[in-house]
Amino acid sequence: MEARHRVMSLLLVLVIGCCAWGCRPGAAQVPVPARTDGFVYGGKAPALGETVVVEAYFDPVCPDSRDAWPELKKAVEHYASRVTVVVHLFPLPYHSNAFISCRSIHAVNKINPSFVYPLLERFFKYQEGYYNQPTYGKTRATVDAEVAKNLVAPVIGEANLAAYKAGFNDSKSDQATRISFKAPKKL
């Protein structure tokens, strides 16, 4: 009986120790991004206080994001020098291909930041083909290949497709997408 009591006590100490280790400050924290998250629409980020900054949180395969984008662009055009728009990619968990689309945009950004918004708009234009139901029976690899061929290649060109695929499969694009999703949002 004494041996059983010792084993139970040891297990209890082990469980408490594991819980304490997992709950230590910083254990489950998201790494601090290397730079401010998001993509500035229309060029260079303004100096602090130079313009009003509108931050939008978009999922490239979300119909609400798609519908909001044209109106947001109109506001930017109307207020031109007084407004800056920063789009943060926010893959919603109930859109099966949201993470793929956001990761694609991060990978394309590494090739050339000027490709970001044309690709985002292409996702918006053709997003119905990447909703949950049309891709339900497809493998992740098939969807990745279709995104590369049908959405990414027309924006970045065939010559950059190998760089895109390398960037898409690089852990840095995965990490950038995860940090972007998990980083605290100022809502």
Coordinates of N, CA and C in Angstrom, one line a residue:
M1 N 0.8 -1.2 0.0 CA 0.0 0.0 0.0 C 0.9 1.3 0.0
E2 N 2.0 1.2 0.8 CA 2.9 2.3 0.8 C 3.5 2.6 -0.5
A3 N 3.8 1.6 -1.3 CA 4.4 1.8 -2.6 C 3.4 2.4 -3.6
R4 N 2.2 2.0 -3.5 CA 1.1 2.6 -4.3 C 0.9 4.1 -4.0
H5 N 1.0 4.4 -2.7 CA 0.9 5.8 -2.2 C 2.0 6.7 -2.8
R6 N 3.2 6.1 -2.8 CA 4.4 6.8 -3.3 C 4.2 7.1 -4.8
V7 N 3.8 6.0 -5.5 CA 3.6 6.2 -7.0 C 2.6 7.2 -7.3
M8 N 1.5 7.2 -6.6 CA 0.4 8.2 -6.8 C 0.9 9.6 -6.4
S9 N 1.7 9.8 -5.4 CA 2.3 11.0 -5.0 C 3.2 11.5 -6.0
L10 N 4.1 10.6 -6.6 CA 5.0 11.0 -7.6 C 4.3 11.4 -8.9
L11 N 3.2 10.7 -9.2 CA 2.5 11.1 -10.4 C 1.8 12.5 -10.2
L12 N 1.3 12.7 -9.0 CA 0.7 14.0 -8.7 C 1.7 15.1 -8.8
V13 N 2.9 14.9 -8.3 CA 4.0 15.9 -8.4 C 4.3 16.1 -9.9
L14 N 4.4 15.1 -10.6 CA 4.8 15.2 -12.0 C 3.7 16.0 -12.8
V15 N 2.5 15.7 -12.6 CA 1.4 16.4 -13.2 C 1.4 17.9 -12.9
I16 N 1.6 18.2 -11.6 CA 1.6 19.6 -11.2 C 2.8 20.3 -11.8
G17 N 3.9 19.6 -11.8 CA 5.2 20.2 -12.4 C 5.0 20.5 -13.9
C18 N 4.4 19.5 -14.6 CA 4.1 19.8 -16.0 C 3.2 20.9 -16.2
C19 N 2.2 21.0 -15.4 CA 1.2 22.1 -15.5 C 1.9 23.5 -15.2
A20 N 2.7 23.5 -14.2 CA 3.5 24.7 -13.8 C 4.4 25.1 -14.9
W21 N 5.1 24.1 -15.5 CA 6.0 24.4 -16.6 C 5.3 25.0 -17.8
G22 N 4.1 24.4 -18.2 CA 3.4 24.9 -19.3 C 2.7 26.2 -19.1
C23 N 2.5 26.6 -17.8 CA 1.9 27.9 -17.5 C 2.9 29.0 -17.2
R24 N 4.2 28.7 -17.4 CA 5.1 29.8 -17.1 C 5.0 30.9 -18.1
P25 N 5.3 32.1 -17.6 CA 5.2 33.3 -18.5 C 5.9 33.1 -19.8
G26 N 5.2 33.3 -20.9 CA 5.9 33.2 -22.2 C 5.8 31.9 -22.9
A27 N 5.3 30.8 -22.1 CA 5.3 29.5 -22.7 C 4.3 29.4 -23.9
A28 N 3.2 30.0 -23.8 CA 2.2 29.9 -24.9 C 2.1 31.2 -25.7
Q29 N 3.1 32.1 -25.5 CA 3.0 33.4 -26.2 C 3.4 33.3 -27.6
V30 N 2.8 34.2 -28.4 CA 3.1 34.3 -29.8 C 4.4 35.1 -29.9
P31 N 5.3 34.7 -30.8 CA 6.5 35.5 -30.9 C 6.1 36.9 -31.4
V32 N 6.9 37.9 -31.0 CA 6.7 39.3 -31.4 C 7.1 39.4 -32.9
P33 N 6.2 39.9 -33.7 CA 6.5 39.9 -35.2 C 7.7 40.8 -35.4
A34 N 8.5 40.5 -36.4 CA 9.7 41.3 -36.8 C 9.4 42.7 -37.2
R35 N 8.2 42.9 -37.7 CA 7.7 44.2 -38.1 C 6.2 44.3 -37.9
T36 N 5.7 45.5 -38.0 CA 4.2 45.7 -37.9 C 3.5 44.7 -38.8
D37 N 2.5 44.1 -38.4 CA 1.8 43.1 -39.2 C 0.9 43.9 -40.2
G38 N 0.6 43.3 -41.3 CA -0.3 43.8 -42.3 C 0.4 44.3 -43.5
F39 N -0.4 44.6 -44.5 CA 0.1 45.1 -45.8 C -0.5 46.5 -46.1
V40 N 0.3 47.5 -46.3 CA -0.1 48.8 -46.6 C -0.6 48.9 -48.0
Y41 N -1.8 49.4 -48.2 CA -2.4 49.5 -49.5 C -1.9 50.8 -50.2
G42 N -1.4 50.6 -51.4 CA -1.0 51.8 -52.2 C 0.4 52.3 -51.9
G43 N 1.3 51.5 -51.3 CA 2.6 52.0 -51.2 C 3.2 52.0 -49.8
K44 N 4.0 53.0 -49.5 CA 4.8 53.1 -48.3 C 3.9 53.4 -47.1
A45 N 4.3 52.8 -46.0 CA 3.6 53.2 -44.7 C 3.9 54.6 -44.3
P46 N 2.9 55.4 -43.9 CA 3.1 56.7 -43.5 C 3.8 56.9 -42.2
A47 N 4.4 58.0 -41.9 CA 5.0 58.3 -40.6 C 3.9 58.4 -39.6
L48 N 4.2 58.1 -38.4 CA 3.2 58.2 -37.3 C 2.5 59.5 -37.2
G49 N 1.2 59.5 -37.3 CA 0.4 60.8 -37.2 C 0.2 61.5 -38.5
E50 N 0.8 61.0 -39.6 CA 0.8 61.6 -40.9 C -0.6 61.5 -41.5
T51 N -1.2 60.3 -41.4 CA -2.6 60.1 -41.9 C -3.4 59.3 -40.9
V52 N -4.7 59.2 -41.2 CA -5.5 58.3 -40.4 C -5.3 56.9 -41.0
V53 N -5.1 56.0 -40.1 CA -4.8 54.6 -40.5 C -6.1 53.8 -40.3
V54 N -6.6 53.2 -41.3 CA -7.7 52.3 -41.2 C -7.1 50.9 -41.4
E55 N -7.4 50.1 -40.4 CA -6.9 48.7 -40.4 C -8.1 47.8 -40.7
A56 N -7.9 46.9 -41.7 CA -9.0 46.0 -42.1 C -8.4 44.6 -41.9
Y57 N -9.3 43.7 -41.4 CA -8.9 42.3 -41.1 C -9.7 41.4 -42.1
F58 N -9.0 40.9 -43.1 CA -9.6 40.2 -44.2 C -9.2 38.8 -44.3
D59 N -10.2 37.9 -44.7 CA -9.9 36.6 -45.0 C -10.1 36.5 -46.5
P60 N -9.1 36.1 -47.3 CA -9.3 36.1 -48.8 C -10.4 35.2 -49.3
V61 N -10.9 34.3 -48.6 CA -12.0 33.5 -49.1 C -13.3 33.7 -48.3
C62 N -13.4 34.9 -47.8 CA -14.6 35.3 -47.0 C -15.4 36.2 -47.9
P63 N -16.7 35.9 -48.1 CA -17.5 36.8 -49.0 C -17.7 38.2 -48.3
D64 N -17.7 38.3 -47.0 CA -17.9 39.6 -46.4 C -16.7 40.5 -46.6
S65 N -15.5 39.9 -46.6 CA -14.2 40.6 -46.9 C -14.3 41.1 -48.3
R66 N -14.6 40.2 -49.2 CA -14.7 40.5 -50.6 C -15.7 41.7 -50.9
D67 N -16.8 41.7 -50.2 CA -17.8 42.7 -50.4 C -17.3 44.1 -49.8
A68 N -16.6 44.0 -48.7 CA -16.1 45.2 -48.1 C -14.9 45.9 -48.9
W69 N -14.2 45.1 -49.6 CA -13.0 45.6 -50.2 C -13.2 46.8 -51.2
P70 N -14.2 46.7 -52.2 CA -14.4 47.8 -53.1 C -14.8 49.1 -52.4
E71 N -15.6 49.0 -51.4 CA -16.0 50.2 -50.7 C -14.8 50.8 -49.9
L72 N -13.9 50.0 -49.4 CA -12.8 50.5 -48.7 C -11.8 51.2 -49.7
K73 N -11.7 50.6 -50.9 CA -10.8 51.2 -51.9 C -11.4 52.6 -52.4
K74 N -12.7 52.7 -52.5 CA -13.3 53.9 -52.8 C -13.0 55.0 -51.8
A75 N -13.1 54.6 -50.5 CA -12.8 55.6 -49.4 C -11.3 56.0 -49.5
V76 N -10.4 55.1 -49.8 CA -9.0 55.5 -49.9 C -8.8 56.4 -51.1
E77 N -9.5 56.2 -52.2 CA -9.3 57.0 -53.4 C -9.9 58.4 -53.1
H78 N -11.0 58.5 -52.4 CA -11.7 59.7 -52.1 C -10.9 60.6 -51.1
Y79 N -10.3 60.0 -50.1 CA -9.5 60.7 -49.1 C -8.0 60.6 -49.3
A80 N -7.6 60.1 -50.4 CA -6.2 59.9 -50.8 C -5.1 60.2 -49.8
S81 N -4.8 61.4 -49.7 CA -3.6 61.8 -48.9 C -3.8 61.8 -47.4
R82 N -5.1 61.6 -47.0 CA -5.4 61.7 -45.5 C -5.6 60.3 -44.9
V83 N -5.7 59.3 -45.7 CA -6.0 58.0 -45.2 C -5.0 56.9 -45.7
T84 N -4.7 56.0 -44.8 CA -3.8 54.9 -45.2 C -4.6 53.6 -44.7
V85 N -4.6 52.6 -45.6 CA -5.3 51.4 -45.3 C -4.2 50.3 -45.1
V86 N -4.3 49.6 -44.0 CA -3.5 48.4 -43.7 C -4.4 47.2 -43.6
V87 N -4.1 46.2 -44.5 CA -4.9 45.0 -44.4 C -4.1 43.9 -43.7
H88 N -4.8 43.4 -42.7 CA -4.2 42.3 -41.9 C -5.0 41.0 -42.4
L89 N -4.2 40.0 -42.7 CA -4.8 38.7 -43.1 C -5.3 38.0 -41.9
F90 N -6.5 37.5 -41.9 CA -7.1 36.9 -40.8 C -7.9 35.7 -41.3
P91 N -7.2 34.5 -41.4 CA -7.9 33.3 -41.9 C -8.9 32.8 -40.9
L92 N -10.2 32.9 -41.3 CA -11.3 32.4 -40.4 C -11.3 30.9 -40.4
P93 N -11.4 30.3 -39.2 CA -11.3 28.9 -39.1 C -12.4 28.1 -39.8
Y94 N -13.5 28.7 -40.1 CA -14.6 28.0 -40.7 C -14.5 28.1 -42.3
H95 N -13.5 28.7 -42.8 CA -13.2 28.7 -44.2 C -12.0 27.8 -44.4
S96 N -12.3 26.6 -44.9 CA -11.2 25.5 -45.0 C -9.9 26.0 -45.7
N97 N -10.0 26.8 -46.7 CA -8.9 27.2 -47.4 C -8.3 28.6 -47.1
A98 N -8.8 29.1 -46.0 CA -8.4 30.5 -45.6 C -6.9 30.5 -45.3
F99 N -6.4 29.5 -44.6 CA -4.9 29.5 -44.2 C -4.1 29.4 -45.5
I100 N -4.5 28.6 -46.4 CA -3.8 28.4 -47.7 C -3.7 29.8 -48.4
S101 N -4.8 30.4 -48.5 CA -4.9 31.7 -49.2 C -4.0 32.8 -48.5
C102 N -4.1 32.8 -47.2 CA -3.2 33.8 -46.5 C -1.8 33.5 -46.6
R103 N -1.4 32.2 -46.5 CA 0.0 31.8 -46.7 C 0.5 32.1 -48.1
S104 N -0.4 32.0 -49.1 CA 0.0 32.3 -50.4 C 0.3 33.8 -50.5
I105 N -0.4 34.6 -49.9 CA -0.2 36.1 -50.0 C 1.1 36.4 -49.3
H106 N 1.4 35.8 -48.1 CA 2.7 36.0 -47.4 C 3.9 35.5 -48.3
A107 N 3.7 34.4 -49.0 CA 4.8 33.9 -49.9 C 5.0 34.8 -51.0
V108 N 3.9 35.3 -51.6 CA 4.0 36.3 -52.8 C 4.7 37.6 -52.3
N109 N 4.4 38.0 -51.1 CA 4.9 39.3 -50.6 C 6.5 39.2 -50.5
K110 N 7.0 38.0 -50.2 CA 8.5 37.8 -50.2 C 9.1 38.0 -51.6
I111 N 8.3 37.6 -52.6 CA 8.9 37.7 -54.0 C 8.8 39.2 -54.4
N112 N 7.7 39.8 -54.2 CA 7.5 41.2 -54.6 C 6.3 41.8 -53.9
P113 N 6.4 42.7 -53.0 CA 5.2 43.3 -52.3 C 4.2 43.9 -53.2
S114 N 4.5 44.2 -54.4 CA 3.5 44.8 -55.3 C 2.5 43.8 -55.8
F115 N 2.8 42.5 -55.6 CA 1.9 41.4 -56.0 C 0.8 41.1 -55.0
V116 N 1.0 41.7 -53.8 CA 0.0 41.3 -52.7 C -1.4 41.7 -53.0
Y117 N -1.7 42.9 -53.4 CA -3.1 43.3 -53.6 C -3.7 42.8 -54.9
P118 N -2.9 42.6 -56.0 CA -3.5 41.9 -57.1 C -3.9 40.5 -56.8
L119 N -3.1 39.8 -56.0 CA -3.4 38.4 -55.6 C -4.6 38.4 -54.7
L120 N -4.7 39.3 -53.7 CA -5.8 39.4 -52.8 C -7.1 39.6 -53.7
E121 N -7.1 40.5 -54.6 CA -8.2 40.8 -55.5 C -8.6 39.6 -56.3
R122 N -7.6 38.8 -56.7 CA -7.8 37.6 -57.5 C -8.5 36.6 -56.6
F123 N -8.1 36.4 -55.4 CA -8.8 35.5 -54.4 C -10.2 36.0 -54.3
F124 N -10.4 37.3 -54.1 CA -11.8 37.7 -54.0 C -12.7 37.4 -55.2
K125 N -12.1 37.6 -56.4 CA -12.8 37.4 -57.7 C -13.2 35.9 -57.8
Y126 N -12.3 35.0 -57.5 CA -12.5 33.6 -57.7 C -12.7 32.8 -56.4
Q127 N -13.1 33.4 -55.4 CA -13.2 32.7 -54.1 C -14.2 31.6 -54.0
E128 N -15.3 31.7 -54.8 CA -16.3 30.7 -54.7 C -15.8 29.3 -55.0
G129 N -14.8 29.2 -55.9 CA -14.1 28.0 -56.2 C -13.3 27.4 -55.1
Y130 N -13.1 28.2 -54.1 CA -12.2 27.7 -52.9 C -13.0 27.7 -51.6
Y131 N -14.3 27.8 -51.7 CA -15.2 27.6 -50.6 C -15.1 26.1 -50.1
N132 N -15.7 25.9 -49.0 CA -15.6 24.5 -48.4 C -16.2 23.4 -49.3
Q133 N -17.4 23.7 -49.8 CA -18.0 22.6 -50.6 C -17.3 22.3 -51.9
P134 N -16.9 23.2 -52.7 CA -16.2 22.8 -54.0 C -14.9 22.1 -53.8
T135 N -14.3 22.3 -52.6 CA -13.0 21.7 -52.4 C -13.0 20.5 -51.4
Y136 N -14.2 20.1 -51.0 CA -14.4 19.1 -49.9 C -13.7 17.8 -50.3
G137 N -13.9 17.3 -51.5 CA -13.3 16.0 -51.9 C -11.9 16.1 -52.3
K138 N -11.3 17.3 -52.3 CA -9.9 17.4 -52.8 C -8.9 17.3 -51.7
T139 N -7.7 16.9 -52.0 CA -6.6 16.9 -51.0 C -6.1 18.3 -50.8
R140 N -5.4 18.5 -49.8 CA -4.7 19.8 -49.5 C -3.7 20.1 -50.6
A141 N -3.0 19.0 -51.1 CA -2.0 19.2 -52.1 C -2.6 19.6 -53.4
T142 N -3.8 19.1 -53.7 CA -4.5 19.5 -54.9 C -5.0 20.9 -54.9
V143 N -5.5 21.3 -53.7 CA -6.0 22.7 -53.6 C -4.8 23.6 -53.7
D144 N -3.7 23.3 -53.0 CA -2.4 24.1 -53.1 C -2.0 24.3 -54.6
A145 N -2.0 23.2 -55.3 CA -1.6 23.3 -56.7 C -2.6 24.1 -57.6
E146 N -3.9 24.0 -57.3 CA -4.9 24.8 -58.0 C -4.7 26.3 -57.7
V147 N -4.5 26.6 -56.5 CA -4.2 28.0 -56.1 C -3.0 28.5 -56.8
A148 N -1.9 27.8 -56.8 CA -0.7 28.2 -57.5 C -1.0 28.4 -59.0
K149 N -1.6 27.5 -59.6 CA -1.8 27.6 -61.1 C -2.9 28.6 -61.5
N150 N -4.0 28.6 -60.8 CA -5.2 29.5 -61.2 C -5.2 30.9 -60.6
L151 N -4.6 31.0 -59.5 CA -4.6 32.4 -58.8 C -3.3 33.0 -58.7
V152 N -2.3 32.3 -58.3 CA -0.9 32.9 -58.1 C -0.2 33.2 -59.4
A153 N -0.1 32.1 -60.3 CA 0.7 32.3 -61.5 C 0.3 33.4 -62.4
P154 N -1.1 33.7 -62.6 CA -1.4 34.8 -63.4 C -1.0 36.2 -62.8
V155 N -0.8 36.3 -61.5 CA -0.3 37.5 -60.9 C 1.2 37.7 -60.9
I156 N 1.9 36.6 -60.6 CA 3.3 36.7 -60.4 C 4.1 36.3 -61.7
G157 N 3.4 35.6 -62.6 CA 4.1 35.1 -63.8 C 4.7 33.7 -63.5
E158 N 4.8 33.0 -64.6 CA 5.4 31.6 -64.6 C 6.8 31.6 -64.1
A159 N 7.6 32.7 -64.4 CA 9.0 32.7 -64.1 C 9.2 32.8 -62.6
N160 N 8.2 33.3 -61.8 CA 8.3 33.4 -60.4 C 7.6 32.3 -59.6
L161 N 7.0 31.3 -60.4 CA 6.3 30.3 -59.7 C 7.2 29.3 -58.9
A162 N 8.4 29.0 -59.3 CA 9.3 28.2 -58.5 C 9.6 28.9 -57.2
A163 N 9.8 30.2 -57.2 CA 10.1 31.0 -56.0 C 8.9 31.0 -55.1
Y164 N 7.7 31.1 -55.7 CA 6.5 31.1 -54.9 C 6.4 29.7 -54.2
K165 N 6.5 28.6 -54.9 CA 6.4 27.3 -54.3 C 7.4 27.1 -53.2
A166 N 8.6 27.5 -53.4 CA 9.6 27.4 -52.4 C 9.3 28.2 -51.2
G167 N 8.8 29.4 -51.4 CA 8.3 30.3 -50.3 C 7.1 29.8 -49.6
F168 N 6.2 29.2 -50.4 CA 5.0 28.6 -49.8 C 5.3 27.4 -48.9
N169 N 6.3 26.6 -49.3 CA 6.7 25.5 -48.5 C 7.7 25.8 -47.4
D170 N 8.2 27.0 -47.4 CA 9.1 27.4 -46.4 C 8.4 27.7 -45.0
S171 N 9.0 27.3 -44.0 CA 8.4 27.5 -42.7 C 8.2 29.0 -42.3
K172 N 8.9 29.9 -43.0 CA 8.7 31.3 -42.7 C 7.4 31.8 -43.1
S173 N 6.8 31.3 -44.3 CA 5.5 31.8 -44.7 C 4.4 31.2 -43.7
D174 N 4.7 30.0 -43.3 CA 3.8 29.3 -42.3 C 3.8 30.1 -41.0
Q175 N 5.0 30.5 -40.6 CA 5.1 31.2 -39.3 C 4.5 32.6 -39.4
A176 N 4.7 33.3 -40.5 CA 4.2 34.6 -40.8 C 2.7 34.6 -40.7
T177 N 2.1 33.6 -41.3 CA 0.6 33.4 -41.4 C 0.1 33.2 -40.0
R178 N 0.8 32.3 -39.2 CA 0.3 32.0 -37.9 C 0.5 33.1 -36.9
I179 N 1.6 33.8 -37.0 CA 1.8 35.0 -36.1 C 0.8 36.1 -36.5
S180 N 0.5 36.3 -37.8 CA -0.5 37.3 -38.2 C -1.8 36.9 -37.6
F181 N -2.2 35.6 -37.6 CA -3.5 35.2 -37.1 C -3.6 35.3 -35.6
K182 N -2.5 35.0 -34.9 CA -2.5 34.9 -33.5 C -2.2 36.2 -32.8
A183 N -1.5 37.1 -33.5 CA -1.1 38.4 -32.9 C -2.3 39.1 -32.4
P184 N -2.2 39.8 -31.2 CA -3.3 40.5 -30.7 C -3.8 41.6 -31.7
K185 N -5.1 41.7 -31.8 CA -5.7 42.7 -32.7 C -6.3 43.8 -31.9
K186 N -6.1 45.0 -32.5 CA -6.7 46.2 -31.9 C -8.1 46.4 -32.4
L187 N -9.1 45.7 -31.9 CA -10.4 45.8 -32.4 C -11.3 46.7 -31.5

